[in-house]
Amino acid sequence: MMKGKVFILLAFCTVLVIAVNAQTAYTLTYNFKSIGDSTNYHAFLLRNDDGSGLLRIRYKVAGNTDDILVEAFTDEQIPLDKKGDPDTNLLIIKVINSSFIQNETQAKFQPPDILFRFNPLTGFFEPSGVTYFPGTEMPPGVFFKWNLLEEAALSKKIVSQFFSEDDDFYINLFKPVTRGLSAAEKNIRMHLLIVADTLDSKIGISAVLDIKRVTETFGSISQYLGIKLLTTVITGKSFGKAGVQTAITKLRPAPNDIVIFYYSGHGFRIPEKPRNYPNLKLKNVKTLRENFSDSIAWARGSRQANITQSLNIQDIFNSIRKKGARMNLVISDCCNDDIFSVNVKSTKPSMTKSSGVQWNEENIRSLFLNKNPMSVLVTAAAEGERAASKDDFGGFFTYFFKTSLESHCSKLKSNVTWDQILQQAKRQTVAKASKTYCGNPKIPANICNQNPVYSIILGK
């Protein structure tokens, strides 16, 4: 039954032109109506699903007819509830690194915390208020109004209230769109090889959702560019070491092609042979360590069976690089810990409704059609760490990688690099792990650590 679901998802993803995006734009108006501050503030907030954001606030002070404009960046926090668990209904947008960019004033500017709450009717987090004080509630009497800006509403009239015409944000948003491939670029192919342990009792459902995310993102990128996508999926009963080796052997990229390898499943490390990147568990051997009386028997038993039926992701990366493609991207979302460790389950990240901002061809060209050959290897967790997921959501690193990549493809970004994408995905994964417990009791000593590891190699 699981196998059928996988192929239904793949068929759906390849037929439709999927409008994926990971950015939401808002206008906010607020006034604390207090003796200390009765100013009307008008703000523009851009929130990226990868956790980053941009904020501009425009206002006037008494005795000055000119607008003051402040720019800041944002960071996100999920507070804990009374039980010490993450409050999955609340998101706090913290303002960081604020600076005056127009009509600097001697008056001290205090940036607010922007509160978002989950709306069960829409399934998204939505703005709910502002506060100057530590806490999760907007003070009584504060005026607050917000508006979601779909892309069509991102007009010059609205945007020019916060950005001048020579700002990169304004230029990227309104410059004419010119798209088209050269004769040579039209022959480029994107080879997408997906390996996922969809039949595993613990993470199989999560792996199916990971497949959906990966096919959406790279399918949309290939469609946007107008290049051919060749997809191979190894899941269900075909999942195994032999199938992976065969697929890599059959891989025949041209010198200008793109190769993407993605793995979602179990991973492990071998203490006697430490490596930065994990071994992929390509056979489900269910024997538990407790069934062995000593470490020697354990090494000769199911542990050895798993090791012989595995491949290290770095070895896969090296094999793919030898194929000679111009761009190689190898990703594994799996644990990098003891072979019998249990995968971490966590709560869903906070999502807001997308504004549907279009992608920027220059950004996607820089990442995928760059004339300089490049290979990228990335895994979800450092040595000795576990990777978190949720059955009805998927792997968290896969989600943060997807949202960071899509945010950097947007026309609201410029001069993007793979290092920027991976750094942001790493920051959000680390932050999510810091709100997740890897065991009981729920004390600081049991808080998870998950630090994605990556390497970027220039040239073939």
Short mmCIF file of C-alpha atoms in Angstrom, two decimals:
data_model
loop_
_atom_site.label_atom_id
_atom_site.label_comp_id
_atom_site.label_asym_id
_atom_site.label_seq_id
_atom_site.Cartn_x
_atom_site.Cartn_y
_atom_site.Cartn_z
CA MET A 1 0.00 0.00 0.00
CA MET A 2 2.85 2.37 0.85
CA LYS A 3 4.51 1.73 -2.51
CA GLY A 4 1.36 2.70 -4.35
CA LYS A 5 1.12 5.95 -2.44
CA VAL A 6 4.66 6.84 -3.42
CA PHE A 7 4.02 6.49 -7.11
CA ILE A 8 0.72 8.37 -6.89
CA LEU A 9 2.61 11.27 -5.34
CA LEU A 10 5.28 11.15 -8.02
CA ALA A 11 2.74 11.10 -10.82
CA PHE A 12 0.93 14.09 -9.31
CA CYS A 13 4.15 16.05 -8.93
CA THR A 14 5.37 15.46 -12.47
CA VAL A 15 2.09 16.33 -14.20
CA LEU A 16 1.44 19.69 -12.57
CA VAL A 17 3.52 22.84 -12.77
CA ILE A 18 3.80 23.35 -9.03
CA ALA A 19 3.82 26.91 -7.73
CA VAL A 20 6.13 26.47 -4.75
CA ASN A 21 7.36 29.40 -2.76
CA ALA A 22 8.60 30.02 0.73
CA GLN A 23 8.07 33.73 1.30
CA THR A 24 5.27 35.77 2.79
CA ALA A 25 4.97 39.57 2.68
CA TYR A 26 2.84 41.62 5.06
CA THR A 27 2.07 45.24 5.83
CA LEU A 28 1.56 45.94 9.54
CA THR A 29 0.17 49.01 11.30
CA TYR A 30 0.42 49.40 15.05
CA ASN A 31 0.23 51.99 17.83
CA PHE A 32 0.88 51.20 21.48
CA LYS A 33 -1.35 54.13 22.53
CA SER A 34 0.65 54.63 25.70
CA ILE A 35 2.03 57.74 27.38
CA GLY A 36 5.53 56.68 26.41
CA ASP A 37 4.68 55.85 22.80
CA SER A 38 1.58 56.90 20.85
CA THR A 39 3.29 56.81 17.44
CA ASN A 40 1.65 55.27 14.38
CA TYR A 41 4.07 52.72 12.94
CA HIS A 42 3.75 51.32 9.41
CA ALA A 43 5.81 48.22 8.68
CA PHE A 44 6.68 45.93 5.80
CA LEU A 45 7.59 42.38 6.88
CA LEU A 46 9.03 39.72 4.60
CA ARG A 47 9.07 36.31 6.28
CA ASN A 48 10.92 33.38 4.73
CA ASP A 49 9.90 29.85 5.68
CA ASP A 50 13.58 29.13 6.31
CA GLY A 51 13.30 31.35 9.40
CA SER A 52 14.96 34.48 8.06
CA GLY A 53 13.22 37.76 7.36
CA LEU A 54 13.41 41.47 6.55
CA LEU A 55 11.54 44.29 8.27
CA ARG A 56 11.18 47.98 7.44
CA ILE A 57 9.29 50.36 9.72
CA ARG A 58 8.20 53.89 8.74
CA TYR A 59 6.97 56.48 11.22
CA LYS A 60 7.03 60.16 12.26
CA VAL A 61 8.03 61.73 15.56
CA ALA A 62 6.47 64.84 17.07
CA GLY A 63 7.89 68.06 15.66
CA ASN A 64 9.31 66.39 12.52
CA THR A 65 7.39 66.31 9.24
CA ASP A 66 9.76 63.85 7.55
CA ASP A 67 9.30 60.10 7.77
CA ILE A 68 11.87 58.04 9.63
CA LEU A 69 12.69 54.67 8.11
CA VAL A 70 14.25 51.78 10.02
CA GLU A 71 15.57 48.56 8.53
CA ALA A 72 16.03 45.36 10.52
CA PHE A 73 16.34 41.64 10.10
CA THR A 74 14.33 39.06 11.98
CA ASP A 75 14.84 35.84 13.85
CA GLU A 76 12.19 33.44 15.09
CA GLN A 77 11.53 31.87 18.45
CA ILE A 78 9.03 29.28 19.57
CA PRO A 79 8.34 29.71 23.30
CA LEU A 80 7.80 26.83 25.70
CA ASP A 81 4.44 26.11 27.26
CA LYS A 82 3.83 25.45 30.96
CA LYS A 83 4.91 21.80 30.55
CA GLY A 84 8.23 22.79 29.03
CA ASP A 85 7.21 21.66 25.53
CA PRO A 86 7.38 23.94 22.46
CA ASP A 87 4.18 25.97 22.14
CA THR A 88 3.09 24.82 18.70
CA ASN A 89 0.43 27.54 18.46
CA LEU A 90 2.74 30.54 18.87
CA LEU A 91 5.62 32.04 16.90
CA ILE A 92 7.57 35.11 18.02
CA ILE A 93 9.37 37.21 15.40
CA LYS A 94 12.34 38.91 17.09
CA VAL A 95 13.79 42.04 15.48
CA ILE A 96 17.59 42.07 15.26
CA ASN A 97 20.26 44.39 13.85
CA SER A 98 17.99 47.41 13.38
CA SER A 99 19.42 50.61 11.87
CA PHE A 100 18.16 53.96 10.60
CA ILE A 101 18.31 54.28 6.82
CA GLN A 102 16.35 57.51 6.42
CA ASN A 103 16.23 60.62 8.66
CA GLU A 104 18.14 59.24 11.61
CA THR A 105 16.79 60.63 14.85
CA GLN A 106 18.25 61.16 18.31
CA ALA A 107 15.19 59.45 19.78
CA LYS A 108 15.75 55.85 20.78
CA PHE A 109 13.92 53.35 18.57
CA GLN A 110 12.61 50.24 20.28
CA PRO A 111 11.76 47.42 17.88
CA PRO A 112 8.76 45.31 18.87
CA ASP A 113 8.33 41.57 19.03
CA ILE A 114 5.81 40.49 16.39
CA LEU A 115 3.49 37.71 17.53
CA PHE A 116 2.06 35.05 15.21
CA ARG A 117 -0.57 32.50 16.21
CA PHE A 118 -1.74 29.35 14.48
CA ASN A 119 -5.15 29.65 12.83
CA PRO A 120 -6.78 26.20 12.66
CA LEU A 121 -9.26 27.46 10.05
CA THR A 122 -6.52 28.29 7.53
CA GLY A 123 -3.81 25.89 8.72
CA PHE A 124 -1.25 28.72 8.82
CA PHE A 125 0.36 31.00 11.38
CA GLU A 126 -0.92 34.58 11.10
CA PRO A 127 0.10 37.89 12.73
CA SER A 128 -1.71 38.42 16.04
CA GLY A 129 -0.06 41.41 17.67
CA VAL A 130 3.04 43.29 18.81
CA THR A 131 4.65 43.81 22.20
CA TYR A 132 7.60 45.61 23.76
CA PHE A 133 7.55 43.38 26.81
CA PRO A 134 8.81 39.82 27.32
CA GLY A 135 5.83 37.53 26.96
CA THR A 136 3.38 36.08 24.53
CA GLU A 137 0.46 38.50 24.68
CA MET A 138 -0.12 41.94 23.16
CA PRO A 139 -0.74 44.56 25.89
CA PRO A 140 -4.36 45.79 26.27
CA GLY A 141 -5.33 48.83 24.22
CA VAL A 142 -2.71 48.41 21.49
CA PHE A 143 -3.92 49.05 17.95
CA PHE A 144 -2.74 46.38 15.50
CA LYS A 145 -3.70 45.66 11.91
CA TRP A 146 -2.11 43.39 9.32
CA ASN A 147 -2.53 42.56 5.66
CA LEU A 148 -1.14 39.64 3.66
CA LEU A 149 0.31 40.79 0.33
CA GLU A 150 -0.14 38.39 -2.56
CA GLU A 151 2.35 39.00 -5.37
CA ALA A 152 -0.21 41.02 -7.35
CA ALA A 153 -0.56 43.34 -4.34
CA LEU A 154 3.19 43.99 -4.20
CA SER A 155 2.70 47.12 -6.27
CA LYS A 156 5.16 49.97 -6.74
CA LYS A 157 2.81 52.19 -4.72
CA ILE A 158 3.04 49.96 -1.65
CA VAL A 159 6.67 48.89 -1.97
CA SER A 160 7.91 52.46 -2.61
CA GLN A 161 6.65 53.43 0.85
CA PHE A 162 9.46 51.33 2.31
CA PHE A 163 12.07 50.95 -0.47
CA SER A 164 13.60 53.48 -2.84
CA GLU A 165 13.86 52.72 -6.54
CA ASP A 166 17.60 52.09 -6.24
CA ASP A 167 17.20 49.47 -3.46
CA ASP A 168 18.08 45.95 -4.58
CA PHE A 169 14.75 44.74 -3.22
CA TYR A 170 12.81 47.20 -5.39
CA ILE A 171 14.97 46.57 -8.48
CA ASN A 172 14.70 42.78 -8.23
CA LEU A 173 10.95 42.89 -7.68
CA PHE A 174 10.05 45.14 -10.59
CA LYS A 175 12.73 44.64 -13.23
CA PRO A 176 11.49 43.07 -16.48
CA VAL A 177 11.58 39.29 -16.61
CA THR A 178 13.75 37.92 -19.42
CA ARG A 179 14.01 34.19 -19.77
CA GLY A 180 15.51 31.91 -22.34
CA LEU A 181 18.13 29.21 -22.79
CA SER A 182 20.96 29.20 -25.28
CA ALA A 183 21.12 26.39 -27.82
CA ALA A 184 23.69 24.57 -25.67
CA GLU A 185 21.69 25.05 -22.45
CA LYS A 186 18.60 23.49 -24.02
CA ASN A 187 20.47 20.17 -24.09
CA ILE A 188 21.17 20.21 -20.34
CA ARG A 189 19.50 17.44 -18.35
CA MET A 190 18.79 17.24 -14.63
CA HIS A 191 19.27 13.70 -13.29
CA LEU A 192 17.34 13.23 -10.04
CA LEU A 193 18.02 10.01 -8.11
CA ILE A 194 15.85 9.54 -5.00
CA VAL A 195 16.41 6.74 -2.47
CA ALA A 196 13.93 6.48 0.41
CA ASP A 197 13.09 3.81 2.98
CA THR A 198 9.32 4.10 2.60
CA LEU A 199 8.50 0.68 4.11
CA ASP A 200 10.26 1.28 7.42
CA SER A 201 7.83 1.11 10.33
CA LYS A 202 9.32 4.12 12.11
CA ILE A 203 10.11 6.62 9.35
CA GLY A 204 8.41 5.25 6.21
CA ILE A 205 5.51 7.70 6.25
CA SER A 206 7.90 10.60 6.83
CA ALA A 207 10.06 9.43 3.91
CA VAL A 208 7.06 9.53 1.55
CA LEU A 209 6.55 13.20 2.40
CA ASP A 210 10.27 13.85 1.85
CA ILE A 211 9.95 12.40 -1.65
CA LYS A 212 7.05 14.73 -2.36
CA ARG A 213 9.05 17.78 -1.25
CA VAL A 214 12.12 16.88 -3.28
CA THR A 215 10.19 16.12 -6.47
CA GLU A 216 8.22 19.36 -6.08
CA THR A 217 11.30 21.53 -5.71
CA PHE A 218 13.58 20.07 -8.35
CA GLY A 219 10.69 19.36 -10.72
CA SER A 220 9.68 23.01 -10.50
CA ILE A 221 13.23 24.23 -11.02
CA SER A 222 13.72 22.08 -14.11
CA GLN A 223 10.35 23.21 -15.50
CA TYR A 224 11.15 26.85 -14.78
CA LEU A 225 14.46 26.58 -16.62
CA GLY A 226 13.02 24.50 -19.43
CA ILE A 227 15.49 21.62 -19.10
CA LYS A 228 14.73 17.90 -19.18
CA LEU A 229 14.29 16.09 -15.86
CA LEU A 230 15.23 12.40 -15.63
CA THR A 231 13.98 10.89 -12.36
CA THR A 232 14.87 7.53 -10.81
CA VAL A 233 13.15 6.54 -7.55
CA ILE A 234 14.29 3.61 -5.40
CA THR A 235 11.67 2.92 -2.73
CA GLY A 236 9.46 0.17 -1.37
CA LYS A 237 10.61 -3.36 -2.15
CA SER A 238 13.24 -2.07 -4.59
CA PHE A 239 15.01 -0.24 -1.75
CA GLY A 240 18.47 -1.70 -1.16
CA LYS A 241 22.18 -1.46 -1.75
CA ALA A 242 22.11 -3.31 -5.07
CA GLY A 243 19.47 -0.98 -6.48
CA VAL A 244 21.43 2.11 -5.49
CA GLN A 245 24.67 0.77 -6.94
CA THR A 246 22.94 -0.17 -10.19
CA ALA A 247 21.33 3.26 -10.52
CA ILE A 248 24.66 5.02 -9.99
CA THR A 249 26.39 2.69 -12.47
CA LYS A 250 23.73 3.47 -15.11
CA LEU A 251 24.05 7.20 -14.55
CA ARG A 252 25.44 8.77 -17.73
CA PRO A 253 25.44 12.55 -17.38
CA ALA A 254 26.79 14.76 -20.16
CA PRO A 255 29.58 17.21 -19.19
CA ASN A 256 27.08 20.08 -18.84
CA ASP A 257 24.39 18.14 -16.95
CA ILE A 258 23.15 18.39 -13.36
CA VAL A 259 23.06 15.36 -11.02
CA ILE A 260 21.06 15.35 -7.78
CA PHE A 261 21.11 12.41 -5.35
CA TYR A 262 18.73 12.47 -2.38
CA TYR A 263 18.40 9.94 0.46
CA SER A 264 15.75 9.75 3.20
CA GLY A 265 16.05 6.86 5.63
CA HIS A 266 18.15 5.50 8.46
CA GLY A 267 21.83 6.33 8.78
CA PHE A 268 24.58 5.35 11.19
CA ARG A 269 28.28 5.66 11.98
CA ILE A 270 30.88 3.00 12.71
CA PRO A 271 32.84 3.91 15.87
CA GLU A 272 35.89 1.94 14.74
CA LYS A 273 35.94 3.76 11.41
CA PRO A 274 34.89 7.36 12.18
CA ARG A 275 33.85 9.51 9.22
CA ASN A 276 32.15 12.89 9.05
CA TYR A 277 29.37 11.58 6.82
CA PRO A 278 26.98 8.72 7.62
CA ASN A 279 26.51 5.24 6.25
CA LEU A 280 23.11 4.69 4.67
CA LYS A 281 21.20 1.75 6.13
CA LEU A 282 20.05 0.06 2.94
CA LYS A 283 18.65 -3.11 4.50
CA ASN A 284 16.18 -3.34 7.37
CA VAL A 285 17.70 -5.84 9.83
CA LYS A 286 15.41 -5.80 12.84
CA THR A 287 17.57 -7.66 15.39
CA LEU A 288 18.17 -5.55 18.48
CA ARG A 289 21.50 -5.08 20.22
CA GLU A 290 19.97 -6.42 23.47
CA ASN A 291 19.78 -9.88 21.86
CA PHE A 292 23.58 -10.15 21.89
CA SER A 293 25.51 -11.01 25.07
CA ASP A 294 28.68 -9.12 24.17
CA SER A 295 30.08 -6.60 21.71
CA ILE A 296 31.84 -9.26 19.62
CA ALA A 297 28.60 -11.13 19.05
CA TRP A 298 26.89 -7.85 18.27
CA ALA A 299 29.56 -6.99 15.70
CA ARG A 300 29.09 -10.38 14.06
CA GLY A 301 25.32 -10.17 14.16
CA SER A 302 22.81 -7.66 12.89
CA ARG A 303 25.29 -4.80 13.14
CA GLN A 304 27.55 -6.51 10.65
CA ALA A 305 24.59 -7.32 8.41
CA ASN A 306 23.64 -3.66 8.33
CA ILE A 307 27.22 -2.58 7.60
CA THR A 308 27.59 -4.94 4.65
CA GLN A 309 24.27 -3.71 3.27
CA SER A 310 25.18 -0.04 3.46
CA LEU A 311 26.99 2.66 1.50
CA ASN A 312 28.63 5.75 2.90
CA ILE A 313 27.13 8.94 1.46
CA GLN A 314 30.62 10.38 0.88
CA ASP A 315 31.54 7.33 -1.25
CA ILE A 316 28.34 7.86 -3.24
CA PHE A 317 29.32 11.51 -3.66
CA ASN A 318 32.78 10.56 -4.94
CA SER A 319 31.30 8.03 -7.39
CA ILE A 320 28.87 10.61 -8.77
CA ARG A 321 31.60 13.25 -9.12
CA LYS A 322 33.61 10.85 -11.27
CA LYS A 323 30.71 10.81 -13.76
CA GLY A 324 31.86 14.27 -14.91
CA ALA A 325 28.68 16.36 -14.63
CA ARG A 326 29.08 20.12 -14.28
CA MET A 327 26.86 20.32 -11.16
CA ASN A 328 26.49 17.60 -8.50
CA LEU A 329 24.28 17.87 -5.41
CA VAL A 330 24.24 14.94 -2.95
CA ILE A 331 21.92 15.12 0.08
CA SER A 332 21.18 12.68 2.90
CA ASP A 333 18.53 13.27 5.57
CA CYS A 334 19.31 10.61 8.15
CA CYS A 335 20.90 9.99 11.55
CA ASN A 336 24.66 9.87 11.97
CA ASP A 337 24.69 8.02 15.28
CA ASP A 338 24.77 4.51 16.75
CA ILE A 339 23.31 1.93 14.38
CA PHE A 340 20.47 1.09 16.80
CA SER A 341 19.64 4.65 17.84
CA VAL A 342 16.00 5.72 17.62
CA ASN A 343 15.00 8.55 15.28
CA VAL A 344 13.85 11.73 16.97
CA LYS A 345 10.23 12.84 16.60
CA SER A 346 9.40 16.52 16.92
CA THR A 347 6.70 19.11 16.30
CA LYS A 348 6.01 20.77 12.96
CA PRO A 349 7.81 24.00 12.01
CA SER A 350 5.68 27.14 11.75
CA MET A 351 4.34 27.90 8.27
CA THR A 352 2.69 31.03 6.89
CA LYS A 353 0.64 31.34 3.72
CA SER A 354 2.85 32.11 0.72
CA SER A 355 2.62 35.40 -1.15
CA GLY A 356 3.44 33.55 -4.37
CA VAL A 357 6.49 35.64 -5.28
CA GLN A 358 8.07 34.56 -8.56
CA TRP A 359 11.54 33.14 -8.92
CA ASN A 360 14.54 35.01 -10.31
CA GLU A 361 16.21 33.36 -13.28
CA GLU A 362 19.56 34.94 -12.41
CA ASN A 363 19.51 33.27 -9.00
CA ILE A 364 18.59 29.85 -10.38
CA ARG A 365 21.20 30.19 -13.12
CA SER A 366 23.83 31.04 -10.53
CA LEU A 367 22.96 27.89 -8.58
CA PHE A 368 22.25 25.35 -11.30
CA LEU A 369 23.56 26.70 -14.62
CA ASN A 370 26.76 28.26 -13.37
CA LYS A 371 29.58 27.86 -15.91
CA ASN A 372 31.98 26.94 -13.12
CA PRO A 373 31.70 23.24 -12.20
CA MET A 374 30.71 22.56 -8.61
CA SER A 375 29.81 19.65 -6.32
CA VAL A 376 27.93 19.92 -3.02
CA LEU A 377 27.67 17.22 -0.35
CA VAL A 378 25.37 17.75 2.63
CA THR A 379 23.97 15.56 5.39
CA ALA A 380 21.39 16.31 8.08
CA ALA A 381 23.42 15.61 11.22
CA ALA A 382 27.02 15.65 12.41
CA GLU A 383 28.79 12.54 13.69
CA GLY A 384 27.13 11.23 16.85
CA GLU A 385 23.84 13.06 16.22
CA ARG A 386 20.33 12.03 15.22
CA ALA A 387 18.02 13.61 12.65
CA ALA A 388 14.50 14.70 13.58
CA SER A 389 11.29 14.15 11.62
CA LYS A 390 7.54 13.84 12.02
CA ASP A 391 5.27 11.23 10.43
CA ASP A 392 2.76 13.75 9.08
CA PHE A 393 5.42 16.28 8.07
CA GLY A 394 8.67 14.62 6.96
CA GLY A 395 12.32 15.23 7.75
CA PHE A 396 13.08 18.62 9.26
CA PHE A 397 16.38 19.11 7.48
CA THR A 398 14.72 18.32 4.14
CA TYR A 399 12.08 20.95 4.91
CA PHE A 400 14.59 23.62 5.92
CA PHE A 401 16.80 22.84 2.91
CA LYS A 402 13.79 23.12 0.58
CA THR A 403 12.56 26.40 2.05
CA SER A 404 16.04 27.94 2.09
CA LEU A 405 16.66 26.93 -1.52
CA GLU A 406 13.30 28.27 -2.70
CA SER A 407 13.70 31.52 -0.75
CA HIS A 408 17.08 32.10 -2.38
CA CYS A 409 15.59 31.40 -5.82
CA SER A 410 13.06 34.21 -5.31
CA LYS A 411 13.37 37.52 -7.13
CA LEU A 412 13.45 39.17 -3.70
CA LYS A 413 17.01 37.84 -3.26
CA SER A 414 20.19 38.61 -5.18
CA ASN A 415 23.77 37.36 -5.44
CA VAL A 416 22.85 33.98 -3.95
CA THR A 417 25.27 31.13 -3.25
CA TRP A 418 25.04 27.51 -2.11
CA ASP A 419 26.90 28.45 1.05
CA GLN A 420 24.15 30.95 1.96
CA ILE A 421 21.46 28.34 1.34
CA LEU A 422 23.14 25.67 3.43
CA GLN A 423 24.06 28.04 6.24
CA GLN A 424 20.43 29.14 6.61
CA ALA A 425 19.15 25.54 6.46
CA LYS A 426 21.71 24.65 9.12
CA ARG A 427 20.73 27.54 11.40
CA GLN A 428 17.07 26.54 11.31
CA THR A 429 17.84 22.85 11.87
CA VAL A 430 20.01 23.69 14.87
CA ALA A 431 17.30 25.98 16.27
CA LYS A 432 14.62 23.31 15.82
CA ALA A 433 16.76 20.70 17.56
CA SER A 434 17.29 23.05 20.50
CA LYS A 435 13.51 22.87 21.12
CA THR A 436 13.39 19.07 20.81
CA TYR A 437 14.13 16.41 23.41
CA CYS A 438 16.01 13.26 22.42
CA GLY A 439 14.86 11.44 25.56
CA ASN A 440 13.03 11.65 28.85
CA PRO A 441 12.87 13.35 31.26
CA LYS A 442 12.51 16.70 29.51
CA ILE A 443 15.53 18.36 31.04
CA PRO A 444 18.31 20.45 29.44
CA ALA A 445 20.65 17.44 29.39
CA ASN A 446 18.28 15.64 27.00
CA ILE A 447 17.89 18.47 24.47
CA CYS A 448 18.86 17.31 20.99
CA ASN A 449 21.83 18.41 18.93
CA GLN A 450 21.52 18.34 15.15
CA ASN A 451 24.15 20.17 13.15
CA PRO A 452 24.02 19.59 9.38
CA VAL A 453 27.42 19.11 7.75
CA TYR A 454 28.29 20.12 4.19
CA SER A 455 31.16 20.47 1.78
CA ILE A 456 31.37 22.54 -1.42
CA ILE A 457 33.99 21.55 -3.98
CA LEU A 458 34.74 23.83 -6.91
CA GLY A 459 35.82 22.33 -10.21
CA LYS A 460 35.53 18.78 -11.50
#
